[in-house]
């Protein structure tokens, strides 16, 4: 999920997650789920009525798009608008179901290793060229080519597509990646091993095609401006004012253009919640995120929405940045000293729930019993200030420090600053600890995370596909999104076993993930889990048909429309 991956890092209510994908969340909108989503004649009649309304959606995001290059994107904002302007082999539809994109259908070999996709012949790029199998070959090879510098390419494809990891490591020519254009409209993929979630993986932004001729013509300018991009999805970006906002317009050349009702989507970058609420009240935007102080004011409004998500937030500890952070007792102390319930009830006040693990609630279930993953493992971290102080004092003695000053990398939105101030206060209950908060823009936070230029970092993750692996695989030694200095042969072996030996044994695979999560959080204290996100927002009732996704882009606007405005 860089989900998402929801995954994504600009905070809960105002959005943006975490490193992302996640999927990790992207903008500050919420769901219109249940509005205009009935079947049959009623839905058709509603959409007919929608033609009387101007089909323009006005929304906000709390961060600039760091990049629109699908090979380089790692965050929720980028994946949101890549998903709005591009089609991959498949895309997400209602209820998280995978629906056809450029692929009409596919077959899988008996051993589960060879996937053959039949592509539609009517898909076009906005430069007039046809979307072909070579566009996928080029894009996927580019994503794992070490010269590209992609973070998600090796992360998403390594150990999944044949030779991807070896290519990313510089040991194998990129031409030996397990992808092939059998002919213009037949794309073949050979996997390293059976991958239970591969079909949903193909909906993710890293797997989008690229028009080779256009990309190479643009060179270093590719994806830096609206006119140095080419699109094959429902919308195309026609204006990109960096730091201010961007405009999407309906792509009339889209293969399924008839299904797209919106003519335009206008996005403003607004970091301040009060400003966003004011824009909503004056009718300038059609949805707004709410921070804690606005929730009670609007809770009884018909426009009020709560959207629960499988997106997690936590503190990351850079074990290489400071001797105290390399001490497991110190990390456990910082886990235990935080009052998560008060944090979600008072500071967030938006429906978010405390998190005590690395896999969210209501995300995946045991394949035999149906019991929720989170319910089985429970809260692996609980508030215990007395024990936290004891462990902290022991850690200080072990490293020979009486006083400790740690930098805290946080966000620059209003909600981020409020939450970071709360967490600073919680952590400083530990005697001798001073926390220096650094509020930086989202793009800078991503860059500093990659460089491991932080000590403590507020971070988040949304799923890239619906499987525990999307959360737990992050923390293997050398993982593309690890960036904590954590390395455990035992943990690596569990993740490897789940994805190889138990790839076709769903029960053993699931139970191995349960064991791995306990090691990550309870034993090794790699992260301090904080909360699972929900968003409190205002939506204009005339916005219909927006699909809320459990992974990848937060929302799908392909079927959205305006009715009765």
Coordinates of C-alpha atoms in Angstrom, one line a residue:
X1 CA 0.0 0.0 0.0
X2 CA 2.9 2.4 -0.8
X3 CA -2.7 1.2 -0.5
X4 CA -2.4 2.6 -1.2
X5 CA 0.2 2.4 0.2
X6 CA -3.1 2.7 1.1
X7 CA 1.2 4.8 1.7
X8 CA 1.1 8.2 2.4
X9 CA 2.4 10.9 5.4
X10 CA 0.5 14.0 5.9
X11 CA -1.7 13.3 8.8
X12 CA -5.0 11.7 9.5
X13 CA -7.6 14.2 8.8
X14 CA -5.9 16.4 6.3
X15 CA -4.6 13.3 4.6
X16 CA -1.5 11.9 2.9
X17 CA 0.2 9.1 4.2
X18 CA 2.8 7.6 4.3
X19 CA 5.3 6.7 2.5
X20 CA 3.0 5.0 0.2
X21 CA 1.9 3.7 -1.6
X22 CA 0.5 3.3 -0.2
X23 CA -0.4 3.2 -0.3
X24 CA -0.4 4.0 2.1
X25 CA -3.9 7.8 1.8
X26 CA -3.6 10.8 -0.5
X27 CA -5.9 13.8 -0.3
X28 CA -8.2 15.1 2.3
X29 CA -11.5 13.7 0.8
X30 CA -13.8 11.1 2.2
X31 CA -16.2 8.6 0.9
X32 CA -19.5 9.2 -0.9
X33 CA -20.1 5.5 -0.5
X34 CA -23.8 4.7 -0.5
X35 CA -24.7 7.8 -2.5
X36 CA -25.9 7.0 -6.0
X37 CA -24.6 3.4 -5.7
X38 CA -27.9 1.5 -6.2
X39 CA -28.3 -0.9 -9.0
X40 CA -30.5 -0.9 -12.1
X41 CA -32.8 1.7 -13.3
X42 CA -32.5 4.0 -10.3
X43 CA -28.8 4.5 -10.8
X44 CA -29.3 5.1 -14.6
X45 CA -32.0 7.7 -13.8
X46 CA -29.7 9.5 -11.3
X47 CA -26.9 9.7 -13.9
X48 CA -29.3 11.0 -16.5
X49 CA -30.3 13.8 -14.1
X50 CA -26.6 14.5 -13.5
X51 CA -26.3 15.8 -17.0
X52 CA -28.1 19.0 -15.9
X53 CA -25.3 19.7 -13.4
X54 CA -21.9 21.1 -14.2
X55 CA -19.6 18.0 -14.0
X56 CA -16.8 19.7 -12.1
X57 CA -15.4 18.4 -8.8
X58 CA -13.4 20.8 -6.6
X59 CA -11.3 19.2 -3.9
X60 CA -8.2 19.8 -1.8
X61 CA -5.0 18.1 -0.9
X62 CA -2.7 18.9 1.9
X63 CA 0.5 18.3 -0.1
X64 CA 2.1 18.9 -3.5
X65 CA 2.6 15.9 -5.8
X66 CA 6.2 14.9 -5.3
X67 CA 6.4 13.2 -8.7
X68 CA 4.1 11.9 -11.5
X69 CA 6.7 9.5 -12.7
X70 CA 5.2 6.1 -11.9
X71 CA 8.7 4.5 -11.7
X72 CA 9.7 7.0 -9.0
X73 CA 6.4 7.5 -7.1
X74 CA 6.4 6.3 -3.4
X75 CA 3.6 8.3 -1.8
X76 CA -0.2 8.5 -1.6
X77 CA -0.6 11.8 -3.3
X78 CA 1.3 10.7 -6.4
X79 CA -0.5 7.3 -6.5
X80 CA -3.8 9.0 -6.2
X81 CA -3.4 11.1 -9.3
X82 CA -1.5 8.5 -11.3
X83 CA -4.5 6.3 -10.6
X84 CA -6.8 9.0 -11.9
X85 CA -4.9 9.6 -15.1
X86 CA -3.6 6.1 -16.0
X87 CA -4.8 2.6 -16.5
X88 CA -2.7 -0.5 -15.7
X89 CA -3.5 -4.1 -16.6
X90 CA -6.3 -3.9 -14.1
X91 CA -7.8 -1.2 -11.8
X92 CA -9.8 -1.1 -8.6
X93 CA -13.6 -1.0 -8.8
X94 CA -16.3 -1.0 -6.2
X95 CA -15.7 -2.8 -2.9
X96 CA -12.0 -3.3 -3.8
X97 CA -12.9 -5.6 -6.6
X98 CA -10.3 -5.8 -9.4
X99 CA -11.8 -4.9 -12.8
X100 CA -10.4 -4.8 -16.3
X101 CA -8.1 -1.9 -17.4
X102 CA -5.8 -2.4 -20.4
X103 CA -6.1 -6.1 -19.9
X104 CA -9.3 -7.7 -21.0
X105 CA -8.5 -11.1 -19.5
X106 CA -5.6 -13.3 -18.4
X107 CA -4.6 -16.9 -18.0
X108 CA -2.3 -18.5 -15.4
X109 CA -0.2 -21.6 -15.9
X110 CA -0.8 -24.7 -13.8
X111 CA 2.3 -24.0 -11.7
X112 CA 1.2 -20.5 -11.0
X113 CA 4.3 -18.9 -12.5
X114 CA 3.3 -17.7 -16.0
X115 CA 0.6 -15.1 -16.4
X116 CA -0.5 -14.2 -19.9
X117 CA -2.5 -11.0 -20.3
X118 CA -4.7 -10.2 -23.4
X119 CA -4.8 -6.5 -24.0
X120 CA -7.6 -4.5 -25.4
X121 CA -6.9 -3.0 -28.8
X122 CA -8.8 0.3 -28.4
X123 CA -6.6 1.8 -25.6
X124 CA -4.8 5.0 -26.6
X125 CA -2.2 7.4 -25.2
X126 CA -3.0 11.1 -25.3
X127 CA -0.3 11.4 -27.9
X128 CA -2.4 9.3 -30.3
X129 CA -0.4 6.1 -30.0
X130 CA -1.9 2.7 -29.1
X131 CA -1.2 1.2 -25.7
X132 CA 0.7 -2.1 -26.4
X133 CA 2.4 -4.9 -24.6
X134 CA 5.8 -3.2 -25.1
X135 CA 4.6 -0.3 -23.0
X136 CA 4.4 -2.7 -20.0
X137 CA 7.7 -4.4 -20.8
X138 CA 9.4 -1.0 -21.0
X139 CA 7.8 0.4 -17.8
X140 CA 8.5 -2.7 -15.7
X141 CA 12.1 -3.0 -16.9
X142 CA 12.6 0.7 -16.2
X143 CA 11.3 0.3 -12.7
X144 CA 13.9 -2.3 -11.7
X145 CA 16.8 -0.9 -13.7
X146 CA 19.3 0.4 -11.2
X147 CA 20.0 3.4 -13.4
X148 CA 16.4 4.6 -12.8
X149 CA 16.8 4.9 -9.1
X150 CA 13.3 3.6 -8.4
X151 CA 12.5 2.7 -4.8
X152 CA 9.2 0.9 -5.4
X153 CA 10.4 -1.0 -8.5
X154 CA 12.7 -3.3 -6.7
X155 CA 10.4 -3.3 -3.6
X156 CA 7.3 -4.3 -5.5
X157 CA 8.9 -6.6 -8.1
X158 CA 11.8 -8.1 -6.2
X159 CA 11.2 -11.7 -5.4
X160 CA 7.9 -11.5 -7.4
X161 CA 8.9 -11.2 -11.1
X162 CA 11.6 -13.4 -12.4
X163 CA 15.1 -11.9 -12.1
X164 CA 13.8 -8.5 -10.7
X165 CA 15.9 -8.5 -7.6
X166 CA 19.0 -9.6 -9.4
X167 CA 18.5 -6.9 -12.0
X168 CA 18.0 -4.3 -9.2
X169 CA 21.2 -5.5 -7.6
X170 CA 23.1 -4.9 -10.8
X171 CA 23.9 -8.6 -11.3
X172 CA 21.6 -9.3 -14.3
X173 CA 20.9 -7.4 -17.5
X174 CA 17.5 -5.6 -17.4
X175 CA 16.4 -7.5 -20.6
X176 CA 16.2 -10.7 -18.6
X177 CA 13.3 -9.5 -16.4
X178 CA 10.5 -12.0 -16.7
X179 CA 8.3 -10.0 -19.0
X180 CA 7.7 -10.3 -22.7
X181 CA 5.6 -8.8 -25.5
X182 CA 4.4 -12.0 -27.2
X183 CA 2.8 -9.8 -29.8
X184 CA 1.4 -6.2 -29.8
X185 CA -1.6 -7.1 -27.5
X186 CA -0.3 -10.1 -25.6
X187 CA 1.8 -9.5 -22.5
X188 CA 3.5 -12.4 -20.7
X189 CA 4.9 -12.3 -17.1
X190 CA 7.0 -15.0 -15.4
X191 CA 7.1 -15.0 -11.6
X192 CA 9.8 -16.2 -9.3
X193 CA 7.2 -18.1 -7.3
X194 CA 3.4 -18.3 -7.0
X195 CA 2.1 -15.0 -5.7
X196 CA -1.4 -15.2 -4.3
X197 CA -2.0 -11.5 -4.6
X198 CA -0.5 -10.8 -8.0
X199 CA -3.7 -9.8 -9.8
X200 CA -4.4 -7.1 -7.3
X201 CA -0.7 -6.1 -7.4
X202 CA -1.1 -5.2 -11.1
X203 CA -3.5 -2.4 -10.2
X204 CA -0.7 -0.6 -8.3
X205 CA 1.0 2.5 -9.7
X206 CA 4.4 1.0 -10.1
X207 CA 3.0 -1.4 -12.6
X208 CA 1.5 1.2 -14.9
X209 CA 2.7 1.2 -18.5
X210 CA 4.8 3.9 -20.1
X211 CA 5.0 5.1 -23.7
X212 CA 8.7 4.6 -24.4
X213 CA 8.9 7.0 -27.3
X214 CA 7.4 9.9 -25.3
X215 CA 9.4 9.2 -22.1
X216 CA 12.7 9.1 -24.0
X217 CA 11.8 12.2 -26.0
X218 CA 11.2 14.2 -22.8
X219 CA 14.4 12.9 -21.2
X220 CA 15.1 14.6 -17.8
X221 CA 11.9 16.8 -18.3
X222 CA 9.6 13.7 -18.2
X223 CA 6.8 14.0 -15.6
X224 CA 7.9 17.4 -14.3
X225 CA 5.0 19.3 -15.8
X226 CA 1.5 18.6 -17.1
X227 CA 2.7 18.8 -20.7
X228 CA 5.7 16.5 -20.1
X229 CA 3.4 13.6 -19.3
X230 CA 1.2 11.4 -21.5
X231 CA -1.9 9.6 -20.2
X232 CA -4.1 6.6 -21.0
X233 CA -6.6 6.8 -18.2
X234 CA -10.0 8.5 -17.4
X235 CA -8.5 11.9 -16.9
X236 CA -5.5 13.9 -18.1
X237 CA -3.6 16.6 -16.2
X238 CA -3.9 19.9 -18.1
X239 CA -2.5 22.3 -15.5
X240 CA 0.0 21.8 -12.7
X241 CA 0.9 24.9 -10.6
X242 CA 3.5 23.5 -8.3
X243 CA 2.7 24.1 -4.6
X244 CA -0.7 25.6 -5.5
X245 CA -2.7 22.8 -7.2
X246 CA -3.5 21.1 -10.4
X247 CA -6.4 20.4 -12.9
X248 CA -7.5 17.2 -14.4
X249 CA -9.9 17.1 -17.4
X250 CA -11.8 14.2 -18.9
X251 CA -9.7 12.2 -21.4
X252 CA -11.9 12.0 -24.5
X253 CA -9.6 9.4 -26.0
X254 CA -9.9 7.0 -23.0
X255 CA -11.1 3.5 -24.1
X256 CA -14.0 3.7 -21.6
X257 CA -14.7 7.5 -21.9
X258 CA -18.4 6.8 -22.0
X259 CA -18.3 5.7 -18.4
X260 CA -16.6 8.9 -17.2
X261 CA -19.1 11.7 -16.2
X262 CA -16.9 14.3 -14.7
X263 CA -15.5 16.9 -17.1
X264 CA -13.0 18.4 -14.7
X265 CA -11.4 17.9 -11.3
X266 CA -9.7 20.9 -9.7
X267 CA -7.3 20.3 -6.8
X268 CA -6.1 23.0 -4.4
X269 CA -3.1 22.5 -2.1
X270 CA -4.4 23.7 1.4
X271 CA -2.5 22.7 4.5
X272 CA -4.6 24.6 7.0
X273 CA -7.8 22.9 8.1
X274 CA -9.6 26.1 9.0
X275 CA -8.9 27.5 5.6
X276 CA -10.2 24.3 4.0
X277 CA -13.4 24.4 6.1
X278 CA -13.9 28.0 5.0
X279 CA -13.5 27.1 1.4
X280 CA -16.1 24.4 1.9
X281 CA -18.6 26.7 3.5
X282 CA -18.2 29.3 0.7
X283 CA -18.8 26.6 -1.9
X284 CA -15.3 26.8 -3.4
X285 CA -14.6 23.1 -2.7
X286 CA -16.8 20.0 -2.5
X287 CA -15.1 18.3 0.4
X288 CA -13.0 19.3 3.4
X289 CA -11.1 17.4 6.0
X290 CA -11.9 18.1 9.7
X291 CA -9.4 18.3 12.6
X292 CA -10.5 17.6 16.1
X293 CA -11.8 21.1 17.0
X294 CA -14.2 21.0 14.0
X295 CA -15.6 17.5 14.5
X296 CA -18.1 18.2 17.2
X297 CA -19.2 21.4 15.4
X298 CA -20.2 19.4 12.3
X299 CA -21.0 16.0 13.6
X300 CA -24.8 16.5 13.2
X301 CA -24.5 17.9 9.7
X302 CA -25.8 15.9 6.8
X303 CA -22.5 16.6 5.1
X304 CA -20.5 14.9 7.8
X305 CA -18.7 11.6 7.0
X306 CA -16.4 9.2 8.8
X307 CA -14.3 7.0 6.6
X308 CA -12.4 4.1 8.2
X309 CA -9.3 3.0 6.4
X310 CA -6.6 0.2 6.6
X311 CA -3.9 2.8 7.0
X312 CA -1.5 2.8 10.0
X313 CA 0.6 5.5 11.6
X314 CA 3.5 4.9 13.9
X315 CA 6.9 6.2 15.0
X316 CA 9.9 4.9 13.2
X317 CA 13.2 4.7 15.1
X318 CA 16.5 5.1 13.1
X319 CA 18.6 2.6 14.9
X320 CA 21.7 3.8 13.2
X321 CA 21.3 7.5 14.1
X322 CA 21.8 7.3 17.9
X323 CA 23.1 4.8 20.4
X324 CA 20.0 5.0 22.5
X325 CA 17.8 4.2 19.5
X326 CA 19.8 1.1 18.9
X327 CA 18.8 -0.1 22.4
X328 CA 15.7 -2.3 22.3
X329 CA 14.8 -1.3 25.9
X330 CA 14.7 2.4 24.9
X331 CA 12.5 1.7 21.9
X332 CA 10.1 -0.4 24.1
X333 CA 10.0 2.4 26.6
X334 CA 8.9 4.9 23.9
X335 CA 6.3 2.4 22.7
X336 CA 4.8 2.0 26.2
X337 CA 4.8 5.6 27.4
X338 CA 2.3 6.8 24.8
X339 CA -1.4 7.1 25.7
X340 CA -3.0 6.1 22.4
X341 CA -6.6 6.2 23.5
X342 CA -6.4 9.9 24.6
X343 CA -4.6 10.6 21.4
X344 CA -7.4 9.4 19.2
X345 CA -10.2 10.6 21.5
X346 CA -8.9 14.2 22.1
X347 CA -6.2 15.1 19.6
X348 CA -7.7 13.4 16.5
X349 CA -11.4 13.0 17.5
X350 CA -12.2 11.6 14.0
X351 CA -13.0 8.0 14.4
X352 CA -9.4 6.7 14.3
X353 CA -8.6 3.9 16.7
X354 CA -5.5 3.0 18.7
X355 CA -3.1 0.6 16.9
X356 CA -1.0 -2.0 18.7
X357 CA 0.5 -3.8 15.7
X358 CA 1.7 -3.5 12.1
X359 CA -1.4 -5.0 10.3
X360 CA -4.7 -3.0 10.5
X361 CA -8.0 -4.2 11.8
X362 CA -10.7 -5.3 9.3
X363 CA -8.1 -5.9 6.6
X364 CA -7.4 -9.6 6.3
X365 CA -8.9 -12.7 8.0
X366 CA -7.6 -16.2 8.9
X367 CA -8.4 -18.4 5.8
X368 CA -10.0 -21.1 7.9
X369 CA -11.6 -19.5 11.0
X370 CA -12.4 -16.1 9.4
X371 CA -11.0 -14.4 12.5
X372 CA -9.5 -10.9 11.9
X373 CA -5.7 -10.7 11.9
X374 CA -5.7 -7.9 14.4
X375 CA -8.1 -9.7 16.8
X376 CA -5.9 -12.8 16.8
X377 CA -2.7 -10.9 17.7
X378 CA -4.4 -8.2 19.7
X379 CA -2.7 -5.1 21.1
X380 CA 1.0 -6.0 21.1
X381 CA 1.8 -2.6 22.7
X382 CA -0.2 -1.2 25.7
X383 CA 0.4 2.0 27.7
X384 CA 2.5 1.3 30.8
X385 CA 4.2 4.4 32.0
X386 CA 5.8 2.8 35.0
X387 CA 7.3 -0.1 33.0
X388 CA 8.4 2.4 30.3
X389 CA 10.3 4.5 32.8
X390 CA 12.0 1.4 34.2
X391 CA 13.1 0.3 30.8
X392 CA 14.3 3.8 29.8
X393 CA 16.4 4.1 32.9
X394 CA 18.0 0.7 32.2
X395 CA 18.7 1.7 28.6
X396 CA 20.4 4.9 29.7
X397 CA 22.6 3.0 32.0
X398 CA 23.5 0.5 29.3
X399 CA 24.6 3.2 26.9
X400 CA 26.0 5.5 29.5
X401 CA 23.8 8.6 29.0
X402 CA 21.9 10.5 31.6
X403 CA 20.3 13.0 29.2
X404 CA 19.2 12.3 25.6
X405 CA 18.2 14.7 22.9
X406 CA 16.4 13.2 19.9
X407 CA 15.2 14.9 16.7
X408 CA 11.6 14.2 15.7
X409 CA 10.7 14.5 12.0
X410 CA 7.1 15.5 11.6
X411 CA 4.8 17.2 9.1
X412 CA 4.0 20.9 8.5
X413 CA 0.2 20.7 8.3
X414 CA -1.9 22.1 11.2
X415 CA -3.0 18.6 12.3
X416 CA 0.5 17.2 12.0
X417 CA 1.8 20.0 14.3
X418 CA -0.9 19.3 16.9
X419 CA -0.2 15.6 17.0
X420 CA 3.5 15.9 17.0
X421 CA 3.3 18.3 20.0
X422 CA 1.2 15.7 21.8
X423 CA 3.7 12.9 21.0
X424 CA 6.6 15.1 22.1
X425 CA 4.9 15.6 25.4
X426 CA 4.2 11.9 25.8
X427 CA 7.8 10.9 25.0
X428 CA 9.3 13.5 27.4
X429 CA 7.7 11.7 30.3
X430 CA 10.8 9.6 30.1
X431 CA 13.4 11.2 32.4
X432 CA 16.2 13.1 30.7
X433 CA 14.7 12.9 27.2
X434 CA 14.3 16.1 25.2
X435 CA 12.5 15.8 21.8
X436 CA 13.2 18.4 19.2
X437 CA 10.4 18.5 16.6
X438 CA 11.2 19.4 13.0
X439 CA 8.2 20.3 10.9
X440 CA 9.0 19.8 7.2
X441 CA 7.0 19.6 4.0
X442 CA 5.9 16.2 2.8
X443 CA 8.3 16.0 -0.1
X444 CA 11.3 16.8 2.2
X445 CA 10.1 14.1 4.7
X446 CA 10.1 11.5 1.9
X447 CA 13.6 12.5 0.8
X448 CA 15.0 12.5 4.4
X449 CA 13.4 9.1 5.1
X450 CA 15.2 7.6 2.0
X451 CA 18.5 9.1 3.2
X452 CA 17.8 8.0 6.8
X453 CA 18.3 11.6 7.8
X454 CA 16.2 11.4 11.0
X455 CA 16.2 10.0 14.5
X456 CA 12.5 9.6 15.3
X457 CA 10.0 10.0 12.4
X458 CA 6.2 10.1 12.4
X459 CA 5.3 7.9 9.4
X460 CA 2.4 5.9 8.0
X461 CA 1.6 3.1 5.5
X462 CA -1.4 2.1 3.5
X463 CA -1.6 -1.3 1.7
X464 CA -0.3 -1.8 -1.8
X465 CA -2.4 -5.0 -2.1
X466 CA -4.7 -6.9 0.2
X467 CA -2.4 -9.3 2.0
X468 CA -0.4 -9.0 5.3
X469 CA 2.8 -9.1 3.3
X470 CA 2.2 -5.5 2.2
X471 CA 2.8 -4.3 5.8
X472 CA 5.3 -6.9 7.1
X473 CA 7.6 -7.3 4.1
X474 CA 8.7 -3.7 4.5
X475 CA 11.0 -4.5 7.4
X476 CA 13.2 -7.2 5.9
X477 CA 16.9 -6.5 5.8
X478 CA 17.7 -4.1 3.1
X479 CA 14.0 -3.6 2.2
X480 CA 13.4 -0.6 -0.1
X481 CA 11.1 1.1 2.5
X482 CA 12.8 -0.2 5.7
X483 CA 15.0 2.9 6.4
X484 CA 15.3 2.1 10.1
X485 CA 18.5 0.1 10.3
X486 CA 16.6 -2.9 11.5
X487 CA 18.0 -6.3 10.4
X488 CA 17.0 -9.7 11.7
X489 CA 17.8 -13.0 10.1
X490 CA 15.0 -14.6 12.1
X491 CA 12.5 -12.0 10.9
X492 CA 13.7 -12.3 7.3
X493 CA 13.4 -16.1 7.4
X494 CA 9.7 -15.8 8.6
X495 CA 8.8 -13.5 5.7
X496 CA 10.7 -15.6 3.2
X497 CA 9.0 -18.8 4.4
X498 CA 5.5 -17.2 4.2
X499 CA 6.2 -16.2 0.6
X500 CA 7.9 -19.4 -0.6
X501 CA 7.4 -22.6 1.3
X502 CA 3.9 -21.6 2.4
X503 CA 2.9 -19.7 -0.8
X504 CA 0.2 -22.3 -1.6
X505 CA -0.7 -23.1 2.1
X506 CA -2.9 -20.2 3.1
X507 CA -3.2 -21.3 6.8
X508 CA 0.5 -21.7 7.5
X509 CA 1.3 -18.6 5.5
X510 CA -1.2 -16.5 7.6
X511 CA 0.1 -17.9 10.9
X512 CA 3.7 -17.2 9.9
X513 CA 2.7 -13.6 9.4
X514 CA 1.2 -13.5 12.9
X515 CA 4.5 -14.8 14.3
X516 CA 6.5 -12.2 12.3
X517 CA 4.3 -9.3 13.5
X518 CA 4.9 -10.3 17.2
X519 CA 8.7 -10.4 16.6
X520 CA 8.6 -7.0 14.8
X521 CA 6.6 -5.1 17.5
X522 CA 6.6 -7.1 20.7
X523 CA 10.2 -8.5 20.7
X524 CA 12.3 -6.1 18.6
X525 CA 10.2 -2.9 19.0
X526 CA 11.1 -1.6 15.5
X527 CA 8.1 0.7 15.5
X528 CA 5.9 2.4 18.0
X529 CA 2.4 1.8 16.6
X530 CA 0.0 4.8 17.1
X531 CA -3.3 4.6 15.4
X532 CA -5.4 3.3 12.4
X533 CA -6.7 6.2 10.5
X534 CA -10.2 7.3 10.0
X535 CA -11.1 10.6 8.4
X536 CA -13.7 13.0 9.5
X537 CA -14.8 15.1 6.5
X538 CA -17.5 17.2 4.9
X539 CA -18.9 16.2 1.6
X540 CA -21.3 18.1 -0.6
X541 CA -24.3 15.8 -1.0
X542 CA -24.4 16.4 -4.7
X543 CA -21.1 14.5 -5.1
X544 CA -22.0 10.9 -6.2
X545 CA -20.3 7.7 -7.2
X546 CA -16.8 8.2 -5.7
X547 CA -15.3 4.8 -4.9
X548 CA -13.2 4.4 -1.8
X549 CA -10.3 2.0 -2.2
X550 CA -8.7 -0.3 0.4
X551 CA -5.3 0.1 -1.3
X552 CA -3.5 2.2 -3.9
X553 CA -5.3 5.4 -4.7
X554 CA -7.6 6.5 -1.9
X555 CA -10.4 7.2 -4.3
X556 CA -11.5 6.3 -7.8
X557 CA -13.2 9.2 -9.7
X558 CA -13.8 7.3 -12.9
X559 CA -17.5 6.8 -12.1
X560 CA -18.0 10.0 -10.0
X561 CA -20.5 12.6 -11.0
X562 CA -22.3 15.8 -9.8
X563 CA -26.1 15.6 -9.3
X564 CA -28.4 18.4 -8.4
X565 CA -25.9 21.1 -7.7

